[in-house]
Short mmCIF file of C-alpha atoms and ligand atoms in Angstrom, two decimals:
data_model
loop_
_atom_site.label_atom_id
_atom_site.label_comp_id
_atom_site.label_asym_id
_atom_site.label_seq_id
_atom_site.Cartn_x
_atom_site.Cartn_y
_atom_site.Cartn_z
CA MET A 294 0.00 0.00 0.00
CA PRO A 295 1.38 3.46 -0.86
CA TYR A 296 2.16 5.83 2.01
CA ASP A 297 -0.92 7.94 2.78
CA PRO A 298 0.02 11.31 4.31
CA HIS A 299 -3.60 12.03 5.40
CA LEU A 300 -3.98 15.60 4.14
CA VAL A 301 -7.10 17.07 5.68
CA PRO A 302 -7.70 20.85 5.79
CA ASP A 303 -8.69 22.78 8.95
CA VAL A 304 -8.08 20.19 11.60
CA ILE A 305 -5.90 20.08 14.69
CA LYS A 306 -3.01 18.12 13.25
CA LEU A 307 -1.60 15.69 15.80
CA ASP A 308 -0.80 12.90 13.35
CA ALA A 309 2.76 13.42 12.07
CA ASN A 310 4.90 14.19 15.16
CA GLU A 311 5.84 17.64 13.90
CA ASN A 312 7.08 20.47 16.13
CA PRO A 313 3.92 22.60 16.67
CA PHE A 314 5.76 25.88 17.36
CA ASP A 315 6.71 28.73 15.05
CA PHE A 316 10.29 29.16 13.93
CA PRO A 317 12.24 31.26 16.48
CA PRO A 318 12.65 34.86 15.17
CA GLU A 319 16.48 34.76 15.43
CA VAL A 320 16.49 31.79 13.05
CA LYS A 321 14.32 33.64 10.53
CA GLN A 322 16.77 36.56 10.79
CA PHE A 323 19.78 34.28 10.06
CA ILE A 324 18.02 32.93 6.97
CA ARG A 325 17.24 36.44 5.68
CA GLU A 326 20.88 37.44 6.15
CA HIS A 327 22.33 34.38 4.43
CA LEU A 328 19.99 33.97 1.48
CA GLN A 329 21.75 35.30 -1.66
CA PRO A 330 20.58 35.78 -5.27
CA GLU A 331 22.72 32.83 -6.42
CA HIS A 332 20.72 30.52 -4.17
CA PHE A 333 17.90 30.97 -6.68
CA ASN A 334 19.51 30.72 -10.13
CA ARG A 335 22.55 28.53 -9.36
CA TYR A 336 22.53 24.87 -8.42
CA PRO A 337 23.06 24.15 -4.71
CA ASP A 338 26.30 22.74 -3.27
CA PRO A 339 26.00 18.99 -4.00
CA THR A 340 28.27 18.16 -1.04
CA ALA A 341 26.44 20.52 1.38
CA ARG A 342 29.89 21.34 2.76
CA GLU A 343 28.86 24.02 5.27
CA LEU A 344 25.90 22.08 6.61
CA ARG A 345 27.99 18.92 6.98
CA GLY A 346 30.65 20.97 8.78
CA GLY A 347 28.02 22.22 11.22
CA LEU A 348 26.71 18.68 11.69
CA SER A 349 30.23 17.45 12.34
CA GLN A 350 30.60 19.97 15.17
CA PHE A 351 27.15 19.11 16.50
CA THR A 352 27.61 15.32 16.50
CA GLY A 353 31.38 14.88 16.86
CA VAL A 354 31.40 12.67 13.74
CA PRO A 355 33.98 13.63 11.03
CA ALA A 356 32.41 15.34 7.99
CA ASP A 357 33.38 12.48 5.63
CA GLY A 358 31.16 10.22 7.74
CA ILE A 359 28.12 12.46 7.22
CA MET A 360 25.64 12.54 4.34
CA VAL A 361 22.59 14.77 4.07
CA GLY A 362 19.33 13.88 2.36
CA ASN A 363 16.00 15.24 1.25
CA GLY A 364 14.52 14.11 4.54
CA SER A 365 15.74 10.90 6.08
CA ASP A 366 13.18 9.24 3.82
CA GLU A 367 15.57 9.82 0.90
CA LEU A 368 18.44 8.37 2.91
CA ILE A 369 16.36 5.25 3.68
CA LEU A 370 15.74 4.82 -0.05
CA ASN A 371 19.45 5.35 -0.84
CA LEU A 372 20.39 2.77 1.81
CA MET A 373 18.01 0.25 0.25
CA LEU A 374 19.28 0.98 -3.28
CA THR A 375 22.93 0.75 -2.23
CA PHE A 376 22.88 -2.24 0.11
CA GLY A 377 19.44 -3.85 -0.19
CA THR A 378 18.72 -4.56 -3.86
CA GLY A 379 18.59 -8.31 -4.42
CA LYS A 380 19.24 -8.92 -0.72
CA GLU A 381 17.14 -9.31 2.35
CA VAL A 382 16.62 -6.62 5.00
CA LEU A 383 15.28 -7.17 8.50
CA ILE A 384 12.81 -4.66 9.93
CA VAL A 385 12.24 -4.63 13.68
CA SER A 386 8.47 -4.27 13.99
CA PRO A 387 6.05 -2.70 14.73
CA THR A 388 7.72 0.41 13.33
CA PHE A 389 7.87 3.24 10.78
CA SER A 390 6.38 2.10 7.46
CA MET A 391 8.95 3.76 5.17
CA TYR A 392 11.55 0.99 5.68
CA ARG A 393 9.18 -1.55 4.14
CA ILE A 394 8.03 0.80 1.37
CA HIS A 395 11.56 1.77 0.30
CA ALA A 396 12.74 -1.85 0.51
CA GLN A 397 10.00 -2.75 -1.92
CA ILE A 398 10.84 0.13 -4.30
CA ALA A 399 14.52 -0.85 -4.30
CA GLY A 400 13.86 -4.52 -4.98
CA ALA A 401 15.00 -5.73 -1.57
CA ARG A 402 13.22 -8.57 0.19
CA TRP A 403 12.14 -7.63 3.68
CA ARG A 404 11.26 -9.62 6.75
CA GLU A 405 9.81 -8.34 10.01
CA VAL A 406 11.38 -9.41 13.28
CA PRO A 407 8.91 -8.64 16.06
CA ARG A 408 9.84 -6.82 19.26
CA GLY A 409 9.10 -8.38 22.64
CA LYS A 410 6.04 -7.97 24.84
CA ASN A 411 7.09 -4.52 26.07
CA PHE A 412 8.41 -3.61 22.61
CA GLU A 413 11.99 -4.34 23.68
CA LEU A 414 14.56 -5.44 21.09
CA ASN A 415 14.74 -9.20 20.69
CA THR A 416 18.51 -9.31 20.22
CA ALA A 417 18.88 -13.10 20.18
CA SER A 418 16.26 -13.59 17.48
CA LEU A 419 17.75 -10.75 15.39
CA ILE A 420 21.22 -12.27 15.58
CA GLU A 421 19.82 -15.64 14.58
CA SER A 422 17.70 -14.19 11.75
CA SER A 423 20.63 -12.24 10.30
CA ALA A 424 23.03 -15.18 10.30
CA GLY A 425 22.54 -15.97 6.59
CA GLN A 426 24.75 -14.31 3.97
CA ASP A 427 21.69 -12.82 2.35
CA VAL A 428 20.73 -10.37 5.10
CA SER A 429 22.48 -7.09 4.30
CA MET A 430 20.78 -4.65 6.70
CA ILE A 431 18.79 -4.51 9.92
CA PHE A 432 16.54 -1.49 10.62
CA VAL A 433 16.03 -0.53 14.26
CA CYS A 434 14.16 2.65 15.14
CA SER A 435 15.11 4.11 18.56
CA PRO A 436 13.21 5.73 20.14
CA ASN A 437 10.72 3.75 18.09
CA ASN A 438 7.82 5.11 16.07
CA PRO A 439 5.01 4.32 16.96
CA THR A 440 5.72 2.53 20.26
CA GLY A 441 7.73 5.42 21.80
CA ASN A 442 10.35 3.36 23.66
CA ALA A 443 14.12 3.62 23.21
CA VAL A 444 16.61 0.77 22.88
CA PRO A 445 19.57 1.04 25.30
CA PRO A 446 22.86 1.37 23.32
CA ASP A 447 24.30 -1.79 24.91
CA HIS A 448 21.53 -3.83 23.24
CA ILE A 449 22.48 -2.28 19.89
CA GLU A 450 26.11 -3.01 20.68
CA GLU A 451 25.33 -6.67 21.32
CA LEU A 452 23.67 -6.83 17.91
CA LEU A 453 26.55 -4.99 16.17
CA ALA A 454 29.11 -7.35 17.65
CA ASN A 455 27.23 -10.47 16.54
CA THR A 456 26.14 -9.77 12.98
CA SER A 457 27.91 -9.01 9.74
CA ALA A 458 24.87 -7.08 8.47
CA LEU A 459 24.76 -3.27 8.54
CA VAL A 460 22.70 -2.08 11.50
CA VAL A 461 20.73 1.10 10.78
CA VAL A 462 19.54 2.88 13.92
CA ASP A 463 16.95 5.55 13.13
CA GLU A 464 17.28 8.26 15.80
CA ALA A 465 14.59 10.60 14.40
CA TYR A 466 13.35 11.37 17.95
CA ILE A 467 16.68 11.34 19.82
CA GLU A 468 16.42 15.03 20.86
CA PHE A 469 13.36 14.09 22.95
CA GLY A 470 14.82 11.10 24.76
CA GLY A 471 16.75 7.86 24.68
CA GLU A 472 20.52 7.56 24.44
CA SER A 473 22.24 8.03 21.09
CA CYS A 474 24.49 5.34 19.64
CA THR A 475 26.98 7.83 18.10
CA ARG A 476 29.84 6.74 20.38
CA LEU A 477 29.55 3.19 19.00
CA LEU A 478 30.57 4.47 15.54
CA SER A 479 34.25 4.40 16.58
CA PHE A 480 34.05 0.69 17.39
CA TYR A 481 31.66 -0.80 14.84
CA PRO A 482 32.08 -0.23 11.08
CA ASN A 483 28.64 -1.79 10.46
CA LEU A 484 26.71 0.93 12.33
CA ILE A 485 24.68 3.59 10.48
CA LEU A 486 22.67 6.29 12.25
CA LEU A 487 19.78 8.26 10.77
CA ARG A 488 18.70 11.66 12.08
CA THR A 489 16.28 14.33 10.90
CA PHE A 490 15.47 18.02 11.20
CA SER A 491 11.76 17.21 10.76
CA LYS A 492 10.85 16.61 14.39
CA ALA A 493 12.69 18.54 17.16
CA PHE A 494 14.04 21.14 14.71
CA GLY A 495 10.66 21.92 13.15
CA LEU A 496 11.80 21.57 9.51
CA ALA A 497 9.40 18.90 8.23
CA GLY A 498 8.37 21.14 5.32
CA LEU A 499 11.95 21.67 4.11
CA ARG A 500 13.00 18.00 4.09
CA VAL A 501 16.42 17.69 5.74
CA GLY A 502 17.74 14.42 7.13
CA TYR A 503 21.27 13.20 7.75
CA LEU A 504 23.17 9.99 8.16
CA LEU A 505 26.21 9.22 10.33
CA ALA A 506 28.47 6.31 9.44
CA ARG A 507 32.02 5.30 8.61
CA PRO A 508 33.51 7.18 5.61
CA GLU A 509 33.65 3.88 3.60
CA VAL A 510 29.89 3.47 4.01
CA VAL A 511 29.21 7.09 3.04
CA ALA A 512 31.43 6.69 -0.06
CA GLU A 513 29.28 3.75 -1.21
CA LEU A 514 26.08 5.74 -0.66
CA MET A 515 27.43 8.71 -2.63
CA ARG A 516 27.35 6.57 -5.77
CA VAL A 517 23.55 6.46 -5.55
CA LYS A 518 22.80 9.98 -4.24
CA GLN A 519 21.23 12.49 -6.64
CA PRO A 520 23.79 15.32 -6.96
CA TYR A 521 21.42 18.18 -6.05
CA ASN A 522 19.25 16.34 -3.55
CA LEU A 523 19.20 19.11 -0.96
CA ASN A 524 18.12 22.54 -2.18
CA ALA A 525 19.92 25.75 -1.20
CA PHE A 526 17.14 27.09 1.01
CA SER A 527 16.97 23.87 3.02
CA GLN A 528 20.76 23.81 3.44
CA ILE A 529 20.79 27.37 4.82
CA THR A 530 17.81 26.78 7.09
CA ALA A 531 19.29 23.61 8.56
CA ARG A 532 22.54 25.51 9.24
CA ALA A 533 20.48 28.18 10.99
CA ALA A 534 18.69 25.54 13.05
CA LEU A 535 22.06 24.15 14.19
CA GLN A 536 23.44 27.57 14.97
CA TYR A 537 20.41 28.37 17.10
CA ARG A 538 19.90 24.88 18.45
CA ASP A 539 19.37 26.20 21.98
CA SER A 540 16.15 27.88 20.81
CA PHE A 541 14.89 24.54 19.50
CA LEU A 542 16.07 22.64 22.56
CA ARG A 543 14.00 25.07 24.65
CA GLN A 544 10.99 24.15 22.50
CA VAL A 545 11.83 20.48 23.07
CA GLU A 546 11.74 21.04 26.85
CA LEU A 547 8.35 22.72 26.54
CA ILE A 548 7.03 19.90 24.34
CA LYS A 549 8.19 17.37 26.95
CA ARG A 550 6.45 19.27 29.76
CA ASN A 551 3.25 19.51 27.69
CA ARG A 552 3.57 15.79 26.90
CA ASP A 553 3.68 14.89 30.58
CA VAL A 554 0.55 16.98 31.23
CA LEU A 555 -1.15 15.27 28.28
CA ILE A 556 -0.18 11.81 29.56
CA ARG A 557 -1.67 12.55 32.98
CA GLY A 558 -4.87 13.76 31.30
CA MET A 559 -5.12 10.63 29.16
CA GLU A 560 -4.43 8.32 32.10
CA SER A 561 -7.33 9.89 33.96
CA ILE A 562 -9.78 8.71 31.27
CA SER A 563 -11.09 5.32 32.26
CA GLY A 564 -10.23 2.55 29.80
CA VAL A 565 -7.29 4.38 28.23
CA ARG A 566 -3.88 2.73 28.59
CA VAL A 567 -0.89 4.92 27.84
CA PHE A 568 2.47 3.38 26.89
CA PRO A 569 5.71 4.93 28.21
CA THR A 570 7.35 7.28 25.69
CA ALA A 571 10.76 8.89 25.11
CA THR A 572 9.42 10.96 22.20
CA ASN A 573 7.04 13.80 21.25
CA PHE A 574 4.16 11.38 20.64
CA ILE A 575 2.12 9.00 22.75
CA LEU A 576 0.92 5.48 21.93
CA PHE A 577 -2.31 4.52 23.68
CA HIS A 578 -4.82 1.70 23.79
CA THR A 579 -8.58 2.18 24.05
CA PRO A 580 -11.43 -0.23 24.76
CA LEU A 581 -13.12 0.89 21.50
CA ASP A 582 -12.15 -0.10 18.00
CA GLY A 583 -9.13 1.96 16.84
CA ALA A 584 -10.80 2.98 13.56
CA ARG A 585 -13.86 4.18 15.46
CA VAL A 586 -11.80 6.37 17.79
CA PHE A 587 -9.85 7.75 14.83
CA THR A 588 -13.00 8.65 12.87
CA GLY A 589 -14.76 10.00 15.94
CA LEU A 590 -11.88 12.37 16.64
CA LEU A 591 -11.63 13.45 13.01
CA GLU A 592 -15.35 14.28 12.95
CA ASN A 593 -14.57 16.50 15.92
CA GLY A 594 -11.72 18.25 14.14
CA VAL A 595 -8.75 16.35 15.58
CA LEU A 596 -6.48 14.28 13.35
CA ILE A 597 -4.31 11.61 15.01
CA ARG A 598 -3.00 8.27 13.70
CA ASN A 599 -4.68 4.90 13.97
CA VAL A 600 -1.81 2.44 14.25
CA SER A 601 -3.94 -0.61 15.13
CA GLY A 602 -2.47 -3.79 13.74
CA PRO A 603 -0.52 -6.87 14.74
CA ALA A 604 0.84 -6.37 18.30
CA LEU A 605 -0.98 -3.03 18.45
CA GLU A 606 -4.69 -3.95 18.53
CA ASN A 607 -6.85 -0.85 19.03
CA CYS A 608 -3.83 1.37 19.51
CA LEU A 609 -3.56 4.96 18.33
CA ARG A 610 -0.75 7.49 18.26
CA VAL A 611 -1.12 11.16 19.13
CA SER A 612 1.58 13.81 18.63
CA VAL A 613 2.15 16.41 21.34
CA GLY A 614 0.82 19.73 20.06
CA THR A 615 0.45 23.15 21.70
CA GLU A 616 -1.24 23.27 25.11
CA LYS A 617 -4.48 24.37 23.48
CA GLU A 618 -4.40 21.59 20.86
CA ASN A 619 -3.65 19.00 23.53
CA SER A 620 -6.55 20.06 25.71
CA THR A 621 -8.97 20.02 22.75
CA PHE A 622 -7.79 16.49 21.94
CA LEU A 623 -8.27 15.40 25.56
CA GLU A 624 -11.76 16.89 25.72
CA LYS A 625 -12.84 15.13 22.48
CA LEU A 626 -11.29 11.81 23.50
CA LYS A 627 -13.07 11.96 26.87
CA MET A 628 -16.35 12.65 25.13
CA LEU A 629 -15.90 9.75 22.69
CA LEU A 630 -14.99 7.21 25.32
CA LYS A 631 -17.82 8.16 27.68
CA VAL A 632 -20.54 6.74 25.39
C1 LIG B 20 9.40 11.25 11.06
C2 LIG B 20 10.36 10.17 10.93
C3 LIG B 20 11.45 10.28 10.08
C4 LIG B 20 11.70 11.58 9.40
O1 LIG B 20 11.66 11.52 8.09
P1 LIG B 20 12.05 12.80 7.23
O2 LIG B 20 12.04 12.23 5.87
O3 LIG B 20 13.42 13.23 7.68
O4 LIG B 20 11.02 13.85 7.47
C5 LIG B 20 12.35 9.24 9.99
N1 LIG B 20 12.18 8.13 10.72
C6 LIG B 20 11.15 8.00 11.57
C7 LIG B 20 11.02 6.79 12.40
C8 LIG B 20 10.21 9.01 11.69
O5 LIG B 20 9.17 8.87 12.52
#
């Protein structure tokens, strides 16, 4: 099934885990100062040298181990095209649907390896499943979308040490919680990390993701990358976001505080079970059918995500919005579950 981005006008949008706040004014100012006429009529820097330099400072990873993409979605596709075609990839499920979709586009076979009862990584079964020569990559999302929990780095390390496959850890939500695996890059040449500016840094509309790996891995990926994949405006804006990261990290703190208020509100509704989260979204279970809750909320002007499926029966995912959006969501959910 193709990815359905659920575009609905005039609703409270709590379905895509975006940052709900406006861009900080100092960041807008930086963009105005750095945007030049040549950013319109000339092609952008295909190596994104300045942005990668900024990312190198931010992450501590050398610039030749960094690649930027048109969202991390593009990087997932490039990973599949470079290492997955004709091979098998393992996807630790339930998780983000783009791994499966891009595997399919790239002609990779994919197999889901389920998480445990509390959505923990099943390291032993992953090691066993990846033993064959044919498995080229393992996709682990941490903190995981949509379950919200993070994998401790020592579990990832156990996997890295016991497989010859590349292990891709998607850290799209790492600014909100969980511990990053960046320090493992010095020890394990088969580790690849994915990050994005779409969530904590509020840049979902401009499509900027990045990948951290060993230079040899990045060199392989460069053979597949479109030369002008990241436009000039997005490169400048991502540099601005890095320069003013403290402004975004303040927003992250506010989102986390609002999340904790939202969790307490949801837990007070009888029948609702909230799963622990290290992210800016919340997975929850209701006694009603997931599709019915989803539609009921949408009819009341609130869009969330129905993620019901294997291991997630009648589960939905709500993104943390502004205080006002969160309280509208709570009010509508309460109303729906009362009848
Ligand atoms: C949102 C999200 C991304 C971000 O994708 P972009 O293409 O960078 O916007 C990547 N991985 C996961 C798990 C996500 O939830």
